[in-house]
């Protein structure tokens, strides 16, 4: 079963699944080992790890990250495709690249291009509804794999038009061919309003750590029609852990994060995460007899 087909099967169920943000092969393997069923290549996360923002990235960079991850992990991977990297005509290139890189889905939002840094501080610059409808329609037309999922996102709830405008936009995007709708709800009440007005499957981004960031239990979110909850907490965890580790090393102090383990134990754990034994076994059977 292809990754896109697997994602389609998950979306047809009635469960709300957390999709943690991953940014390289090791992070994907760790997320897989933790038991997640679907992963999210967040543009914000990849931007931060490149010491820039999502607005500074291009489709080639994101697809290369996707290829690296898909080379070691078979879980469905959702691409945060920002604003689609162009106008309606450009969607044919964007979707072709995303499919070729092995993504199971792409999320496209109704922001202006080029994106602005102010998106990260809650100031939205949204394109007209008609332009986004055309982009969604061309994204759906461009796919070669019918199972590839088109996710249309709007942050309109935070815009001048509020909830009413966001619902209007989401309905139009669904009619244009979007398979799933992503509205940036901010609390449980907004999540319930969206679920009353729009059909499943639905998606949004978690604002905190774990399911409690949604304000509702996963089971209830699933019953409301939510299927994917994207979490970008891994970016903050990565930053905090490495910052602490480097600062402790510079001061000549032990890293509290490594309390209770040893260099050797952690090295063995890392080898387990990358399945080093599989590679050693190949060598034992070939060049290291």
mmCIF file of C-alpha atoms in Angstrom:
data_model
loop_
_atom_site.group_PDB
_atom_site.id
_atom_site.type_symbol
_atom_site.label_atom_id
_atom_site.label_comp_id
_atom_site.label_asym_id
_atom_site.label_seq_id
_atom_site.Cartn_x
_atom_site.Cartn_y
_atom_site.Cartn_z
ATOM 1 C CA UNK A 1 0.000 0.000 0.000
ATOM 2 C CA UNK A 2 1.366 3.419 -0.953
ATOM 3 C CA UNK A 3 1.817 6.150 1.634
ATOM 4 C CA UNK A 4 -0.963 8.167 -0.018
ATOM 5 C CA UNK A 5 -3.312 5.182 0.085
ATOM 6 C CA UNK A 6 -2.431 4.594 3.739
ATOM 7 C CA UNK A 7 -3.244 8.214 4.557
ATOM 8 C CA UNK A 8 -6.546 7.959 2.692
ATOM 9 C CA UNK A 9 -7.428 4.922 4.794
ATOM 10 C CA UNK A 10 -6.606 6.772 8.019
ATOM 11 C CA UNK A 11 -8.699 9.770 6.973
ATOM 12 C CA UNK A 12 -11.659 7.508 6.241
ATOM 13 C CA UNK A 13 -11.673 6.339 9.868
ATOM 14 C CA UNK A 14 -13.049 8.161 12.889
ATOM 15 C CA UNK A 15 -9.850 8.812 14.841
ATOM 16 C CA UNK A 16 -8.025 12.092 15.402
ATOM 17 C CA UNK A 17 -4.296 11.479 14.916
ATOM 18 C CA UNK A 18 -1.416 13.663 16.056
ATOM 19 C CA UNK A 19 1.074 14.252 13.248
ATOM 20 C CA UNK A 20 4.353 15.416 14.816
ATOM 21 C CA UNK A 21 6.604 17.749 12.863
ATOM 22 C CA UNK A 22 9.746 16.030 11.614
ATOM 23 C CA UNK A 23 12.670 17.647 9.861
ATOM 24 C CA UNK A 24 15.219 14.956 8.977
ATOM 25 C CA UNK A 25 15.487 11.154 8.779
ATOM 26 C CA UNK A 26 16.472 10.658 12.430
ATOM 27 C CA UNK A 27 13.555 12.728 13.719
ATOM 28 C CA UNK A 28 11.217 10.689 11.507
ATOM 29 C CA UNK A 29 12.600 7.389 12.833
ATOM 30 C CA UNK A 30 12.226 8.580 16.423
ATOM 31 C CA UNK A 31 8.633 9.651 15.768
ATOM 32 C CA UNK A 32 7.920 6.304 14.137
ATOM 33 C CA UNK A 33 9.448 4.509 17.124
ATOM 34 C CA UNK A 34 7.191 6.514 19.446
ATOM 35 C CA UNK A 35 4.169 5.020 17.696
ATOM 36 C CA UNK A 36 2.886 7.822 15.455
ATOM 37 C CA UNK A 37 1.041 6.808 12.288
ATOM 38 C CA UNK A 38 1.460 9.940 10.191
ATOM 39 C CA UNK A 39 4.156 12.637 10.065
ATOM 40 C CA UNK A 40 4.232 16.324 9.155
ATOM 41 C CA UNK A 41 7.061 18.158 7.396
ATOM 42 C CA UNK A 42 6.306 21.612 8.758
ATOM 43 C CA UNK A 43 7.602 24.591 6.827
ATOM 44 C CA UNK A 44 8.063 26.582 10.017
ATOM 45 C CA UNK A 45 10.125 23.788 11.561
ATOM 46 C CA UNK A 46 12.355 23.373 8.498
ATOM 47 C CA UNK A 47 12.763 27.140 8.272
ATOM 48 C CA UNK A 48 13.877 27.404 11.889
ATOM 49 C CA UNK A 49 16.419 24.613 11.428
ATOM 50 C CA UNK A 50 17.861 26.565 8.509
ATOM 51 C CA UNK A 51 18.008 29.715 10.691
ATOM 52 C CA UNK A 52 15.385 31.416 8.579
ATOM 53 C CA UNK A 53 11.628 31.203 8.171
ATOM 54 C CA UNK A 54 9.176 29.182 6.121
ATOM 55 C CA UNK A 55 8.898 32.259 3.907
ATOM 56 C CA UNK A 56 12.543 31.799 2.839
ATOM 57 C CA UNK A 57 12.190 28.182 1.693
ATOM 58 C CA UNK A 58 11.467 26.802 -1.769
ATOM 59 C CA UNK A 59 9.788 23.639 -3.021
ATOM 60 C CA UNK A 60 13.109 22.011 -3.940
ATOM 61 C CA UNK A 61 14.448 22.293 -0.383
ATOM 62 C CA UNK A 62 11.296 20.803 1.096
ATOM 63 C CA UNK A 63 11.173 17.985 -1.439
ATOM 64 C CA UNK A 64 14.799 17.094 -0.722
ATOM 65 C CA UNK A 65 13.952 16.894 2.977
ATOM 66 C CA UNK A 66 10.994 14.696 2.084
ATOM 67 C CA UNK A 67 13.129 12.371 -0.029
ATOM 68 C CA UNK A 68 15.648 11.995 2.794
ATOM 69 C CA UNK A 69 12.873 11.133 5.254
ATOM 70 C CA UNK A 70 11.014 8.797 2.915
ATOM 71 C CA UNK A 71 14.259 6.930 2.229
ATOM 72 C CA UNK A 72 14.182 5.543 5.784
ATOM 73 C CA UNK A 73 10.542 5.823 6.889
ATOM 74 C CA UNK A 74 7.388 4.502 5.228
ATOM 75 C CA UNK A 75 4.887 6.459 7.307
ATOM 76 C CA UNK A 76 2.641 8.883 5.370
ATOM 77 C CA UNK A 77 4.328 12.285 5.275
ATOM 78 C CA UNK A 78 2.311 15.497 4.893
ATOM 79 C CA UNK A 79 4.079 18.412 3.224
ATOM 80 C CA UNK A 80 3.424 21.894 4.528
ATOM 81 C CA UNK A 81 3.424 23.466 1.076
ATOM 82 C CA UNK A 82 3.047 27.067 2.314
ATOM 83 C CA UNK A 83 1.103 29.023 -0.311
ATOM 84 C CA UNK A 84 1.866 26.517 -3.041
ATOM 85 C CA UNK A 85 4.918 28.377 -4.368
ATOM 86 C CA UNK A 86 3.044 30.240 -7.055
ATOM 87 C CA UNK A 87 -0.168 31.036 -8.878
ATOM 88 C CA UNK A 88 -2.646 28.457 -10.237
ATOM 89 C CA UNK A 89 -0.358 27.549 -13.137
ATOM 90 C CA UNK A 90 2.541 26.873 -10.745
ATOM 91 C CA UNK A 91 0.498 24.279 -8.846
ATOM 92 C CA UNK A 92 1.247 21.742 -11.570
ATOM 93 C CA UNK A 93 4.962 21.951 -10.804
ATOM 94 C CA UNK A 94 4.455 22.045 -7.041
ATOM 95 C CA UNK A 95 2.173 18.993 -6.994
ATOM 96 C CA UNK A 96 4.423 17.086 -9.393
ATOM 97 C CA UNK A 97 7.422 17.723 -7.176
ATOM 98 C CA UNK A 98 5.548 16.733 -4.016
ATOM 99 C CA UNK A 99 4.288 13.491 -5.535
ATOM 100 C CA UNK A 100 7.708 12.626 -6.946
ATOM 101 C CA UNK A 101 9.285 13.171 -3.517
ATOM 102 C CA UNK A 102 6.914 10.614 -2.003
ATOM 103 C CA UNK A 103 4.668 12.859 0.073
ATOM 104 C CA UNK A 104 1.194 11.509 0.828
ATOM 105 C CA UNK A 105 -0.396 14.962 0.984
ATOM 106 C CA UNK A 106 0.255 18.647 0.579
ATOM 107 C CA UNK A 107 -1.175 21.507 2.624
ATOM 108 C CA UNK A 108 -1.665 24.787 0.745
ATOM 109 C CA UNK A 109 -2.743 27.994 2.489
ATOM 110 C CA UNK A 110 -4.365 31.189 1.254
ATOM 111 C CA UNK A 111 -1.447 33.522 2.012
ATOM 112 C CA UNK A 112 0.186 36.007 -0.348
ATOM 113 C CA UNK A 113 3.448 35.248 -2.126
ATOM 114 C CA UNK A 114 6.168 35.825 -1.279
ATOM 115 C CA UNK A 115 5.166 34.982 2.282
ATOM 116 C CA UNK A 116 6.057 37.482 4.961
ATOM 117 C CA UNK A 117 7.759 37.046 8.301
ATOM 118 C CA UNK A 118 4.763 38.693 9.952
ATOM 119 C CA UNK A 119 2.796 35.469 9.414
ATOM 120 C CA UNK A 120 4.803 34.147 12.379
ATOM 121 C CA UNK A 121 3.535 36.878 14.682
ATOM 122 C CA UNK A 122 -0.115 36.476 13.794
ATOM 123 C CA UNK A 123 -0.483 39.058 11.026
ATOM 124 C CA UNK A 124 -2.163 37.400 8.045
ATOM 125 C CA UNK A 125 -1.922 38.611 4.447
ATOM 126 C CA UNK A 126 -4.513 36.551 2.622
ATOM 127 C CA UNK A 127 -5.178 36.281 -1.092
ATOM 128 C CA UNK A 128 -8.675 36.817 -2.525
ATOM 129 C CA UNK A 129 -10.959 33.801 -2.217
ATOM 130 C CA UNK A 130 -11.236 33.467 -6.011
ATOM 131 C CA UNK A 131 -7.465 33.130 -6.445
ATOM 132 C CA UNK A 132 -7.170 30.454 -3.781
ATOM 133 C CA UNK A 133 -10.096 28.540 -5.290
ATOM 134 C CA UNK A 134 -8.267 28.506 -8.621
ATOM 135 C CA UNK A 135 -5.076 27.283 -6.923
ATOM 136 C CA UNK A 136 -6.886 24.454 -5.161
ATOM 137 C CA UNK A 137 -8.635 23.452 -8.379
ATOM 138 C CA UNK A 138 -5.360 23.310 -10.288
ATOM 139 C CA UNK A 139 -3.661 21.420 -7.462
ATOM 140 C CA UNK A 140 -6.369 18.756 -7.696
ATOM 141 C CA UNK A 141 -6.112 18.687 -11.489
ATOM 142 C CA UNK A 142 -2.317 18.341 -11.356
ATOM 143 C CA UNK A 143 -2.066 15.192 -9.255
ATOM 144 C CA UNK A 144 -1.328 11.911 -10.991
ATOM 145 C CA UNK A 145 -2.080 9.726 -7.978
ATOM 146 C CA UNK A 146 -5.768 9.900 -7.107
ATOM 147 C CA UNK A 147 -4.900 9.007 -3.504
ATOM 148 C CA UNK A 148 -2.620 12.038 -3.084
ATOM 149 C CA UNK A 149 -4.402 14.306 -0.584
ATOM 150 C CA UNK A 150 -4.941 18.022 -1.193
ATOM 151 C CA UNK A 151 -5.327 19.977 2.061
ATOM 152 C CA UNK A 152 -6.605 23.548 1.812
ATOM 153 C CA UNK A 153 -5.752 25.779 4.736
ATOM 154 C CA UNK A 154 -7.089 29.142 5.806
ATOM 155 C CA UNK A 155 -6.041 31.290 8.731
ATOM 156 C CA UNK A 156 -9.086 33.465 8.111
ATOM 157 C CA UNK A 157 -10.385 33.030 11.641
ATOM 158 C CA UNK A 158 -7.560 35.339 12.733
ATOM 159 C CA UNK A 159 -8.253 37.769 9.894
ATOM 160 C CA UNK A 160 -10.629 40.739 9.660
ATOM 161 C CA UNK A 161 -13.507 38.538 8.475
ATOM 162 C CA UNK A 162 -13.204 36.180 11.418
ATOM 163 C CA UNK A 163 -15.004 32.843 11.610
ATOM 164 C CA UNK A 164 -17.649 33.745 9.024
ATOM 165 C CA UNK A 165 -15.053 34.471 6.341
ATOM 166 C CA UNK A 166 -13.008 31.388 7.235
ATOM 167 C CA UNK A 167 -16.032 29.087 6.902
ATOM 168 C CA UNK A 168 -16.988 30.697 3.575
ATOM 169 C CA UNK A 169 -13.467 30.211 2.260
ATOM 170 C CA UNK A 170 -13.219 26.617 3.461
ATOM 171 C CA UNK A 171 -16.493 25.656 1.787
ATOM 172 C CA UNK A 172 -15.307 27.139 -1.498
ATOM 173 C CA UNK A 173 -11.984 25.319 -1.253
ATOM 174 C CA UNK A 174 -13.752 22.006 -0.658
ATOM 175 C CA UNK A 175 -15.973 22.583 -3.689
ATOM 176 C CA UNK A 176 -12.833 23.339 -5.727
ATOM 177 C CA UNK A 177 -11.398 19.898 -4.984
ATOM 178 C CA UNK A 178 -9.709 19.973 -1.579
ATOM 179 C CA UNK A 179 -9.855 16.603 0.180
ATOM 180 C CA UNK A 180 -9.308 17.993 3.673
ATOM 181 C CA UNK A 181 -9.749 21.405 5.272
ATOM 182 C CA UNK A 182 -7.324 22.995 7.724
ATOM 183 C CA UNK A 183 -8.663 25.925 9.742
ATOM 184 C CA UNK A 184 -6.416 27.546 12.336
ATOM 185 C CA UNK A 185 -8.749 27.243 15.305
ATOM 186 C CA UNK A 186 -7.468 28.675 18.577
ATOM 187 C CA UNK A 187 -9.604 26.956 21.174
ATOM 188 C CA UNK A 188 -12.133 24.186 21.767
ATOM 189 C CA UNK A 189 -15.137 26.387 21.050
ATOM 190 C CA UNK A 190 -13.810 27.387 17.618
ATOM 191 C CA UNK A 191 -13.030 23.732 16.894
ATOM 192 C CA UNK A 192 -16.665 22.825 17.622
ATOM 193 C CA UNK A 193 -18.017 25.644 15.434
ATOM 194 C CA UNK A 194 -15.858 24.541 12.498
ATOM 195 C CA UNK A 195 -16.960 20.933 12.937
ATOM 196 C CA UNK A 196 -20.640 21.975 12.864
ATOM 197 C CA UNK A 197 -20.211 23.956 9.669
ATOM 198 C CA UNK A 198 -17.782 21.849 7.623
ATOM 199 C CA UNK A 199 -17.506 18.192 6.622
ATOM 200 C CA UNK A 200 -14.811 15.772 7.711
ATOM 201 C CA UNK A 201 -11.944 15.248 7.336
ATOM 202 C CA UNK A 202 -10.677 18.316 9.195
ATOM 203 C CA UNK A 203 -7.227 19.357 10.406
ATOM 204 C CA UNK A 204 -5.634 21.972 12.603
ATOM 205 C CA UNK A 205 -2.350 22.694 14.389
ATOM 206 C CA UNK A 206 -1.884 21.952 18.070
ATOM 207 C CA UNK A 207 -1.023 24.990 20.130
ATOM 208 C CA UNK A 208 0.649 23.133 22.987
ATOM 209 C CA UNK A 209 2.323 19.889 23.924
ATOM 210 C CA UNK A 210 0.319 16.770 23.150
ATOM 211 C CA UNK A 211 -3.431 16.382 22.817
ATOM 212 C CA UNK A 212 -4.087 18.831 25.655
ATOM 213 C CA UNK A 213 -3.033 21.573 23.250
ATOM 214 C CA UNK A 214 -6.318 21.007 21.422
ATOM 215 C CA UNK A 215 -8.463 21.681 24.461
ATOM 216 C CA UNK A 216 -10.527 18.564 23.736
ATOM 217 C CA UNK A 217 -9.806 14.827 24.098
ATOM 218 C CA UNK A 218 -8.669 13.044 20.958
ATOM 219 C CA UNK A 219 -11.746 10.813 20.999
ATOM 220 C CA UNK A 220 -14.053 13.838 20.975
ATOM 221 C CA UNK A 221 -12.076 15.511 18.206
ATOM 222 C CA UNK A 222 -12.360 12.342 16.160
ATOM 223 C CA UNK A 223 -16.117 12.291 16.668
ATOM 224 C CA UNK A 224 -16.282 15.912 15.507
ATOM 225 C CA UNK A 225 -14.558 15.020 12.238
ATOM 226 C CA UNK A 226 -10.962 16.002 12.944
ATOM 227 C CA UNK A 227 -8.460 13.523 11.560
ATOM 228 C CA UNK A 228 -5.054 15.242 11.679
ATOM 229 C CA UNK A 229 -3.644 17.453 14.449
ATOM 230 C CA UNK A 230 -0.265 18.811 13.395
ATOM 231 C CA UNK A 231 2.224 19.445 16.199
ATOM 232 C CA UNK A 232 5.357 21.554 15.795
ATOM 233 C CA UNK A 233 6.568 21.142 19.380
ATOM 234 C CA UNK A 234 9.580 19.126 18.179
ATOM 235 C CA UNK A 235 11.193 22.320 16.877
ATOM 236 C CA UNK A 236 11.112 23.890 20.344
ATOM 237 C CA UNK A 237 12.294 20.653 21.968
ATOM 238 C CA UNK A 238 15.195 20.371 19.524
ATOM 239 C CA UNK A 239 16.242 23.975 20.148
ATOM 240 C CA UNK A 240 15.995 23.705 23.930
ATOM 241 C CA UNK A 241 17.813 20.366 24.184
ATOM 242 C CA UNK A 242 20.761 21.326 21.977
ATOM 243 C CA UNK A 243 21.079 24.827 23.455
ATOM 244 C CA UNK A 244 21.274 23.303 26.926
ATOM 245 C CA UNK A 245 23.717 20.629 25.827
ATOM 246 C CA UNK A 246 26.117 23.076 24.169
ATOM 247 C CA UNK A 247 25.959 25.523 27.070
ATOM 248 C CA UNK A 248 26.705 22.760 29.583
ATOM 249 C CA UNK A 249 29.600 21.522 27.456
ATOM 250 C CA UNK A 250 31.030 25.049 27.200
ATOM 251 C CA UNK A 251 30.850 25.478 30.984
ATOM 252 C CA UNK A 252 32.303 22.039 31.658
ATOM 253 C CA UNK A 253 29.104 20.907 33.390
ATOM 254 C CA UNK A 254 27.128 17.688 32.933
ATOM 255 C CA UNK A 255 24.000 17.995 30.819
ATOM 256 C CA UNK A 256 20.916 17.297 33.000
ATOM 257 C CA UNK A 257 19.199 15.862 29.945
ATOM 258 C CA UNK A 258 21.697 12.995 29.969
ATOM 259 C CA UNK A 259 21.270 12.202 33.659
ATOM 260 C CA UNK A 260 20.623 8.514 34.176
ATOM 261 C CA UNK A 261 22.358 7.409 31.003
ATOM 262 C CA UNK A 262 25.913 7.013 29.752
ATOM 263 C CA UNK A 263 27.733 7.870 26.579
ATOM 264 C CA UNK A 264 27.767 4.206 25.608
ATOM 265 C CA UNK A 265 24.126 3.608 26.473
ATOM 266 C CA UNK A 266 22.983 6.568 24.429
ATOM 267 C CA UNK A 267 25.217 5.565 21.528
ATOM 268 C CA UNK A 268 23.632 2.109 21.577
ATOM 269 C CA UNK A 269 20.174 3.711 21.655
ATOM 270 C CA UNK A 270 21.080 5.826 18.635
ATOM 271 C CA UNK A 271 22.343 2.745 16.803
ATOM 272 C CA UNK A 272 19.014 1.055 17.539
ATOM 273 C CA UNK A 273 17.105 4.059 16.162
ATOM 274 C CA UNK A 274 18.946 3.907 12.834
ATOM 275 C CA UNK A 275 18.901 0.066 12.788
ATOM 276 C CA UNK A 276 22.677 -0.174 12.560
ATOM 277 C CA UNK A 277 22.521 -3.934 13.150
ATOM 278 C CA UNK A 278 20.831 -4.368 9.775
ATOM 279 C CA UNK A 279 23.790 -2.713 8.063
ATOM 280 C CA UNK A 280 26.305 -4.719 10.056
ATOM 281 C CA UNK A 281 24.459 -7.913 9.133
ATOM 282 C CA UNK A 282 24.771 -7.105 5.440
ATOM 283 C CA UNK A 283 28.519 -6.617 5.835
ATOM 284 C CA UNK A 284 28.893 -9.846 7.825
ATOM 285 C CA UNK A 285 27.184 -11.693 4.989
ATOM 286 C CA UNK A 286 29.239 -10.023 2.252
ATOM 287 C CA UNK A 287 32.443 -8.037 2.687
ATOM 288 C CA UNK A 288 33.206 -8.911 6.346
ATOM 289 C CA UNK A 289 32.903 -12.714 6.241
#
